[in-house]
Tab-separated table of C-alpha atoms in Angstrom:
chain	number	residue	atom	x	y	z
A	1	UNK	CA	42.916	-23.779	-34.365
A	2	UNK	CA	39.635	-24.535	-32.622
A	3	UNK	CA	38.688	-27.980	-31.332
A	4	UNK	CA	36.291	-28.774	-34.188
A	5	UNK	CA	38.868	-27.902	-36.854
A	6	UNK	CA	41.471	-30.002	-35.046
A	7	UNK	CA	39.083	-32.954	-34.803
A	8	UNK	CA	38.267	-32.717	-38.526
A	9	UNK	CA	41.974	-32.979	-39.371
A	10	UNK	CA	42.922	-35.453	-36.668
A	11	UNK	CA	40.131	-38.026	-37.003
A	12	UNK	CA	41.105	-39.273	-40.490
A	13	UNK	CA	44.621	-40.026	-39.175
A	14	UNK	CA	43.166	-41.957	-36.247
A	15	UNK	CA	40.774	-43.964	-38.417
A	16	UNK	CA	43.515	-44.595	-40.974
A	17	UNK	CA	45.659	-46.184	-38.266
A	18	UNK	CA	42.811	-48.458	-37.098
A	19	UNK	CA	41.966	-49.479	-40.663
A	20	UNK	CA	45.594	-50.450	-41.262
A	21	UNK	CA	45.519	-52.583	-38.128
A	22	UNK	CA	42.272	-54.267	-39.189
A	23	UNK	CA	43.797	-55.091	-42.564
A	24	UNK	CA	47.041	-56.423	-41.062
A	25	UNK	CA	45.240	-58.635	-38.546
A	26	UNK	CA	43.090	-60.187	-41.248
A	27	UNK	CA	46.014	-62.504	-42.013
A	28	UNK	CA	44.969	-64.487	-38.915
A	29	UNK	CA	41.594	-65.191	-40.556
A	30	UNK	CA	39.410	-64.418	-37.551
A	31	UNK	CA	36.152	-62.802	-38.740
A	32	UNK	CA	35.068	-62.277	-35.116
A	33	UNK	CA	38.227	-60.254	-34.430
A	34	UNK	CA	37.572	-58.197	-37.556
A	35	UNK	CA	34.027	-57.575	-36.309
A	36	UNK	CA	35.314	-56.403	-32.925
A	37	UNK	CA	37.903	-54.106	-34.476
A	38	UNK	CA	35.254	-52.638	-36.781
A	39	UNK	CA	33.189	-51.849	-33.683
A	40	UNK	CA	36.304	-50.245	-32.212
A	41	UNK	CA	36.495	-47.957	-35.246
A	42	UNK	CA	32.891	-46.941	-34.552
A	43	UNK	CA	33.635	-46.198	-30.897
A	44	UNK	CA	36.769	-44.231	-31.756
A	45	UNK	CA	34.798	-42.039	-34.109
A	46	UNK	CA	32.776	-40.538	-31.271
A	47	UNK	CA	35.440	-39.008	-29.000
A	48	UNK	CA	35.973	-35.340	-28.126
A	49	UNK	CA	39.796	-35.423	-28.779
A	50	UNK	CA	40.505	-33.176	-25.798
A	51	UNK	CA	43.876	-34.746	-24.925
A	52	UNK	CA	45.530	-34.640	-28.359
A	53	UNK	CA	44.023	-31.198	-28.952
A	54	UNK	CA	45.594	-29.799	-25.784
A	55	UNK	CA	48.921	-31.390	-26.690
A	56	UNK	CA	48.725	-29.837	-30.138
A	57	UNK	CA	47.862	-26.361	-28.791
A	58	UNK	CA	50.691	-26.580	-26.276
A	59	UNK	CA	53.085	-27.644	-29.045
A	60	UNK	CA	52.047	-24.694	-31.207
A	61	UNK	CA	51.910	-22.229	-28.293
A	62	UNK	CA	55.580	-22.824	-27.533
A	63	UNK	CA	56.756	-22.623	-31.140
A	64	UNK	CA	56.143	-26.025	-32.746
A	65	UNK	CA	55.853	-25.983	-36.554
A	66	UNK	CA	55.385	-29.598	-37.734
A	67	UNK	CA	51.600	-29.653	-37.670
A	68	UNK	CA	50.870	-32.810	-39.702
A	69	UNK	CA	53.678	-34.793	-38.047
A	70	UNK	CA	52.432	-33.732	-34.627
A	71	UNK	CA	48.859	-34.794	-35.341
A	72	UNK	CA	50.056	-38.128	-36.698
A	73	UNK	CA	52.106	-38.772	-33.555
A	74	UNK	CA	49.270	-37.746	-31.237
A	75	UNK	CA	47.196	-40.664	-32.486
A	76	UNK	CA	49.058	-42.631	-29.780
A	77	UNK	CA	47.338	-40.562	-27.120
A	78	UNK	CA	43.826	-41.214	-28.401
A	79	UNK	CA	44.594	-44.926	-28.845
A	80	UNK	CA	45.753	-45.097	-25.231
A	81	UNK	CA	42.618	-43.233	-24.163
A	82	UNK	CA	40.497	-45.829	-25.969
A	83	UNK	CA	42.332	-48.541	-23.992
A	84	UNK	CA	41.411	-46.774	-20.751
A	85	UNK	CA	37.769	-46.437	-21.777
A	86	UNK	CA	37.359	-50.082	-22.838
A	87	UNK	CA	38.682	-51.332	-19.505
A	88	UNK	CA	36.909	-48.601	-17.530
A	89	UNK	CA	33.564	-49.563	-19.065
A	90	UNK	CA	34.053	-53.164	-17.904
A	91	UNK	CA	34.722	-52.025	-14.335
A	92	UNK	CA	31.816	-49.556	-14.359
A	93	UNK	CA	29.484	-52.052	-16.051
A	94	UNK	CA	28.558	-49.251	-18.468
A	95	UNK	CA	26.349	-50.286	-21.360
A	96	UNK	CA	26.804	-47.187	-23.556
A	97	UNK	CA	29.651	-44.871	-24.498
A	98	UNK	CA	28.529	-41.769	-26.454
A	99	UNK	CA	25.355	-43.640	-27.310
A	100	UNK	CA	27.278	-46.608	-28.742
A	101	UNK	CA	27.226	-50.083	-27.208
A	102	UNK	CA	30.307	-50.725	-25.071
A	103	UNK	CA	32.654	-53.566	-25.960
A	104	UNK	CA	31.815	-55.928	-23.142
A	105	UNK	CA	28.114	-55.574	-24.026
A	106	UNK	CA	28.746	-56.340	-27.703
A	107	UNK	CA	29.590	-60.003	-27.120
A	108	UNK	CA	27.331	-62.438	-25.269
A	109	UNK	CA	27.370	-63.985	-22.697
A	110	UNK	CA	28.774	-61.273	-20.362
A	111	UNK	CA	31.703	-63.416	-19.197
A	112	UNK	CA	32.868	-63.774	-22.801
A	113	UNK	CA	32.157	-60.095	-23.511
A	114	UNK	CA	34.374	-59.029	-20.598
A	115	UNK	CA	37.224	-61.262	-21.756
A	116	UNK	CA	37.026	-60.022	-25.345
A	117	UNK	CA	36.910	-56.398	-24.194
A	118	UNK	CA	40.032	-56.895	-22.056
A	119	UNK	CA	41.866	-58.295	-25.085
A	120	UNK	CA	40.795	-55.392	-27.299
A	121	UNK	CA	42.107	-53.078	-24.590
A	122	UNK	CA	45.411	-54.969	-24.641
A	123	UNK	CA	45.678	-54.359	-28.378
A	124	UNK	CA	45.133	-50.648	-27.830
A	125	UNK	CA	47.733	-50.424	-25.063
A	126	UNK	CA	50.291	-52.081	-27.338
A	127	UNK	CA	49.442	-49.907	-30.335
A	128	UNK	CA	49.863	-46.684	-28.352
A	129	UNK	CA	53.461	-47.652	-27.593
A	130	UNK	CA	54.018	-48.853	-31.148
A	131	UNK	CA	53.132	-45.409	-32.530
A	132	UNK	CA	55.386	-43.631	-30.064
A	133	UNK	CA	58.342	-46.018	-30.290
A	134	UNK	CA	58.434	-46.211	-34.097
A	135	UNK	CA	58.072	-42.478	-34.770
A	136	UNK	CA	60.714	-41.034	-37.122
A	137	UNK	CA	59.353	-37.494	-37.475
A	138	UNK	CA	60.768	-36.111	-34.214
A	139	UNK	CA	64.298	-36.333	-32.907
A	140	UNK	CA	65.131	-38.900	-30.247
A	141	UNK	CA	65.683	-36.393	-27.454
A	142	UNK	CA	62.152	-34.997	-27.820
A	143	UNK	CA	60.651	-38.469	-28.067
A	144	UNK	CA	62.505	-39.575	-24.929
A	145	UNK	CA	61.031	-36.626	-23.027
A	146	UNK	CA	57.600	-37.547	-24.345
A	147	UNK	CA	57.974	-41.210	-23.334
A	148	UNK	CA	59.011	-40.186	-19.830
A	149	UNK	CA	55.890	-38.021	-19.434
A	150	UNK	CA	53.693	-40.744	-20.965
A	151	UNK	CA	54.984	-43.373	-18.540
A	152	UNK	CA	54.242	-41.074	-15.594
A	153	UNK	CA	50.780	-40.475	-17.031
A	154	UNK	CA	50.122	-44.216	-17.206
A	155	UNK	CA	51.149	-44.719	-13.564
A	156	UNK	CA	48.962	-41.818	-12.496
A	157	UNK	CA	45.804	-42.768	-14.379
A	158	UNK	CA	45.988	-46.412	-13.264
A	159	UNK	CA	46.590	-45.316	-9.662
A	160	UNK	CA	43.646	-42.940	-9.958
A	161	UNK	CA	41.478	-45.752	-11.283
A	162	UNK	CA	42.637	-48.012	-8.451
A	163	UNK	CA	41.639	-45.392	-5.869
A	164	UNK	CA	38.327	-44.862	-7.653
A	165	UNK	CA	37.458	-48.569	-7.742
A	166	UNK	CA	38.718	-49.135	-4.193
A	167	UNK	CA	36.510	-46.340	-2.869
A	168	UNK	CA	33.403	-48.078	-4.251
A	169	UNK	CA	33.950	-50.737	-1.586
A	170	UNK	CA	33.835	-48.170	1.209
A	171	UNK	CA	30.719	-46.830	2.862
A	172	UNK	CA	32.126	-43.307	3.111
A	173	UNK	CA	34.965	-41.274	1.662
A	174	UNK	CA	36.645	-37.943	2.343
A	175	UNK	CA	36.934	-34.880	0.126
A	176	UNK	CA	40.715	-35.335	0.225
A	177	UNK	CA	40.422	-38.849	-1.264
A	178	UNK	CA	38.044	-37.602	-3.953
A	179	UNK	CA	40.397	-34.785	-4.936
A	180	UNK	CA	43.280	-37.246	-5.047
A	181	UNK	CA	41.480	-39.516	-7.516
A	182	UNK	CA	40.325	-36.487	-9.562
A	183	UNK	CA	43.899	-35.226	-9.753
A	184	UNK	CA	45.334	-38.554	-10.908
A	185	UNK	CA	42.509	-39.870	-13.058
A	186	UNK	CA	41.370	-36.623	-14.688
A	187	UNK	CA	43.547	-33.554	-14.081
A	188	UNK	CA	46.918	-35.164	-14.680
A	189	UNK	CA	45.766	-37.638	-17.309
A	190	UNK	CA	43.582	-35.360	-19.424
A	191	UNK	CA	45.183	-31.962	-18.922
A	192	UNK	CA	48.576	-31.731	-17.183
A	193	UNK	CA	50.419	-34.513	-19.029
A	194	UNK	CA	48.946	-33.808	-22.493
A	195	UNK	CA	49.959	-30.142	-22.177
A	196	UNK	CA	53.430	-31.192	-21.047
A	197	UNK	CA	53.789	-33.618	-23.959
A	198	UNK	CA	53.090	-30.766	-26.388
A	199	UNK	CA	55.805	-28.637	-24.803
A	200	UNK	CA	58.249	-31.567	-24.615
A	201	UNK	CA	58.036	-32.033	-28.383
A	202	UNK	CA	59.247	-28.436	-28.801
A	203	UNK	CA	61.891	-28.256	-26.090
A	204	UNK	CA	62.857	-29.029	-22.532
A	205	UNK	CA	60.381	-28.311	-19.730
A	206	UNK	CA	62.280	-26.314	-17.116
A	207	UNK	CA	59.354	-25.490	-14.826
A	208	UNK	CA	56.257	-27.665	-14.442
A	209	UNK	CA	54.404	-25.246	-12.161
A	210	UNK	CA	52.182	-23.684	-14.845
A	211	UNK	CA	51.239	-27.065	-16.323
A	212	UNK	CA	50.483	-28.503	-12.895
A	213	UNK	CA	48.325	-25.616	-11.673
A	214	UNK	CA	46.586	-24.840	-14.969
A	215	UNK	CA	45.898	-28.504	-15.715
A	216	UNK	CA	44.715	-29.184	-12.174
A	217	UNK	CA	42.160	-26.360	-12.346
A	218	UNK	CA	40.843	-27.558	-15.705
A	219	UNK	CA	40.796	-31.175	-14.574
A	220	UNK	CA	38.884	-30.536	-11.365
A	221	UNK	CA	36.315	-28.427	-13.218
A	222	UNK	CA	35.946	-31.075	-15.943
A	223	UNK	CA	35.470	-33.988	-13.534
A	224	UNK	CA	33.041	-32.166	-11.283
A	225	UNK	CA	31.067	-31.243	-14.425
A	226	UNK	CA	30.950	-34.911	-15.460
A	227	UNK	CA	29.707	-35.910	-12.017
A	228	UNK	CA	27.115	-33.117	-12.162
A	229	UNK	CA	25.830	-34.248	-15.568
A	230	UNK	CA	25.329	-37.757	-14.200
A	231	UNK	CA	22.854	-36.281	-11.727
A	232	UNK	CA	20.996	-33.595	-13.665
A	233	UNK	CA	20.755	-34.994	-17.201
A	234	UNK	CA	18.961	-38.094	-18.409
A	235	UNK	CA	20.272	-40.772	-20.758
A	236	UNK	CA	18.950	-39.156	-23.925
A	237	UNK	CA	20.857	-35.949	-23.214
A	238	UNK	CA	24.276	-37.288	-22.174
A	239	UNK	CA	24.181	-40.634	-24.032
A	240	UNK	CA	25.067	-42.691	-20.974
A	241	UNK	CA	23.185	-44.043	-18.006
A	242	UNK	CA	22.094	-41.313	-15.591
A	243	UNK	CA	22.885	-41.822	-11.892
A	244	UNK	CA	25.501	-44.339	-12.944
A	245	UNK	CA	27.860	-42.948	-10.274
A	246	UNK	CA	25.382	-43.616	-7.460
A	247	UNK	CA	24.525	-47.054	-8.846
A	248	UNK	CA	28.209	-47.981	-9.005
A	249	UNK	CA	28.944	-46.594	-5.504
A	250	UNK	CA	31.143	-43.845	-6.939
A	251	UNK	CA	32.085	-41.311	-4.288
A	252	UNK	CA	32.011	-37.821	-5.829
A	253	UNK	CA	32.103	-34.242	-4.570
A	254	UNK	CA	28.296	-34.315	-4.702
A	255	UNK	CA	27.672	-37.562	-2.815
A	256	UNK	CA	30.379	-36.736	-0.293
A	257	UNK	CA	28.764	-33.352	0.426
A	258	UNK	CA	25.496	-35.076	1.351
A	259	UNK	CA	27.205	-37.740	3.477
A	260	UNK	CA	29.154	-35.049	5.347
A	261	UNK	CA	26.706	-32.119	5.489
A	262	UNK	CA	23.261	-33.417	4.564
A	263	UNK	CA	20.423	-34.070	6.996
A	264	UNK	CA	20.044	-37.547	8.455
A	265	UNK	CA	17.101	-38.143	6.116
A	266	UNK	CA	19.115	-37.081	3.043
A	267	UNK	CA	22.001	-39.328	4.059
A	268	UNK	CA	19.628	-42.262	4.589
A	269	UNK	CA	17.947	-41.805	1.200
A	270	UNK	CA	21.281	-41.594	-0.634
A	271	UNK	CA	22.671	-44.600	1.239
A	272	UNK	CA	19.530	-46.581	0.336
A	273	UNK	CA	20.243	-46.178	-3.376
A	274	UNK	CA	24.055	-46.278	-3.173
A	275	UNK	CA	25.242	-49.296	-5.140
A	276	UNK	CA	21.690	-50.264	-6.182
A	277	UNK	CA	19.855	-50.264	-9.507
A	278	UNK	CA	17.903	-47.002	-9.726
A	279	UNK	CA	14.548	-47.016	-11.487
A	280	UNK	CA	13.396	-43.959	-13.443
A	281	UNK	CA	10.603	-43.352	-10.917
A	282	UNK	CA	13.194	-42.900	-8.134
A	283	UNK	CA	15.440	-40.408	-9.941
A	284	UNK	CA	13.397	-37.318	-9.071
A	285	UNK	CA	13.651	-38.228	-5.390
A	286	UNK	CA	17.437	-38.359	-5.687
A	287	UNK	CA	17.649	-35.119	-7.659
A	288	UNK	CA	15.621	-33.444	-4.919
A	289	UNK	CA	18.054	-34.410	-2.150
A	290	UNK	CA	21.026	-33.227	-4.224
A	291	UNK	CA	19.227	-29.905	-4.691
A	292	UNK	CA	17.848	-29.487	-1.194
A	293	UNK	CA	21.157	-30.345	0.472
A	294	UNK	CA	22.925	-27.586	-1.544
A	295	UNK	CA	25.241	-30.266	-2.941
A	296	UNK	CA	24.643	-29.150	-6.544
A	297	UNK	CA	25.150	-25.503	-5.615
A	298	UNK	CA	28.447	-26.381	-3.930
A	299	UNK	CA	29.693	-28.321	-6.963
A	300	UNK	CA	28.726	-25.569	-9.402
A	301	UNK	CA	30.707	-23.025	-7.360
A	302	UNK	CA	33.763	-25.308	-7.519
A	303	UNK	CA	33.437	-25.598	-11.297
A	304	UNK	CA	33.197	-21.829	-11.730
A	305	UNK	CA	36.110	-21.145	-9.373
A	306	UNK	CA	38.432	-23.632	-11.063
A	307	UNK	CA	37.662	-22.332	-14.563
A	308	UNK	CA	38.252	-18.748	-13.437
A	309	UNK	CA	41.579	-19.757	-11.889
A	310	UNK	CA	42.597	-21.545	-15.111
A	311	UNK	CA	41.895	-18.393	-17.141
A	312	UNK	CA	43.951	-16.258	-14.759
A	313	UNK	CA	46.921	-18.646	-14.897
A	314	UNK	CA	46.768	-18.821	-18.684
A	315	UNK	CA	46.715	-15.057	-19.141
A	316	UNK	CA	49.895	-14.792	-17.064
A	317	UNK	CA	51.789	-17.492	-19.014
A	318	UNK	CA	54.211	-16.497	-21.772
A	319	UNK	CA	53.223	-18.191	-25.053
A	320	UNK	CA	52.162	-17.326	-28.610
A	321	UNK	CA	48.974	-15.263	-28.358
A	322	UNK	CA	47.059	-17.076	-31.117
A	323	UNK	CA	47.213	-20.376	-29.233
A	324	UNK	CA	46.709	-18.748	-25.852
A	325	UNK	CA	43.436	-17.442	-27.280
A	326	UNK	CA	42.576	-20.963	-28.504
A	327	UNK	CA	43.121	-22.231	-24.967
A	328	UNK	CA	40.940	-19.449	-23.566
A	329	UNK	CA	38.234	-20.436	-26.065
A	330	UNK	CA	38.630	-24.035	-24.931
A	331	UNK	CA	37.957	-22.989	-21.326
A	332	UNK	CA	34.765	-21.292	-22.532
A	333	UNK	CA	33.787	-24.528	-24.309
A	334	UNK	CA	34.269	-26.434	-21.040
A	335	UNK	CA	32.152	-23.880	-19.226
A	336	UNK	CA	29.287	-24.296	-21.713
A	337	UNK	CA	29.445	-28.053	-22.336
A	338	UNK	CA	26.502	-30.320	-21.599
A	339	UNK	CA	28.131	-33.732	-22.055
């Protein structure tokens, strides 16, 4: 099953869950809450579904057969992801998510918008656990394994976010710190743990090595791509603010390369804009230093190398060929993506 087909089958289950929650919460007679939850439904409709898709492919690749039950359960993963995004957008001061107004920007003034967005995130965090804890379609042993992986995933993604936010207060970073946050916030959260959850719902995981190495390669490639897009594409193409990372003092592979290996002039120019509002007229100047310093070339090589490693690891893993091929196709999708 390809990603688009999965999304077409999965999305109605996700929206159905949100609509049930909207209806249930209407007993408290808060039209403003209903408005916010309706906006949530709009935001949820725009996601890629990478995490539940990888869990589903892993489940099928190792012999899982309960397709509809699995998709229904995996709604918890996308609900938790929405929680992360709502809170992440507050911290990043992002105004758009997939071209849709972010929660904290929906309500005015900003102080109220932030508070409301935090509360919506709290709802989502609770609902993710509700779905997992009340599931009756899988036996308790499999659900216990899943909960254990999910709890580790939560610790990792929050730690990764902590490192990410903490680094914005530092003038410089190291490549080691950047890889650490990429591992926790992206590789483990979006690839390693979702793949492990799929396997856990089939049977016991006796060796995590494949999941760790395969997921790490995919995660590093994915995050470096995201950081690349923030530099080379404008708002109309990626549906979010370009150079948001530089404006928010986000240390990435690309900025770190300039700070470590760029010329004094390149370092000075980047530092001038780091943490500052960047006007459209200044973006070409920044793109030029990322190009001239070979920072973009370096990042593109890392993306290619990690995707090639992921393919090699996958071809060596023992699993049902149909779903191995789906995973190989997914790697090709990552390689070709533009947003």
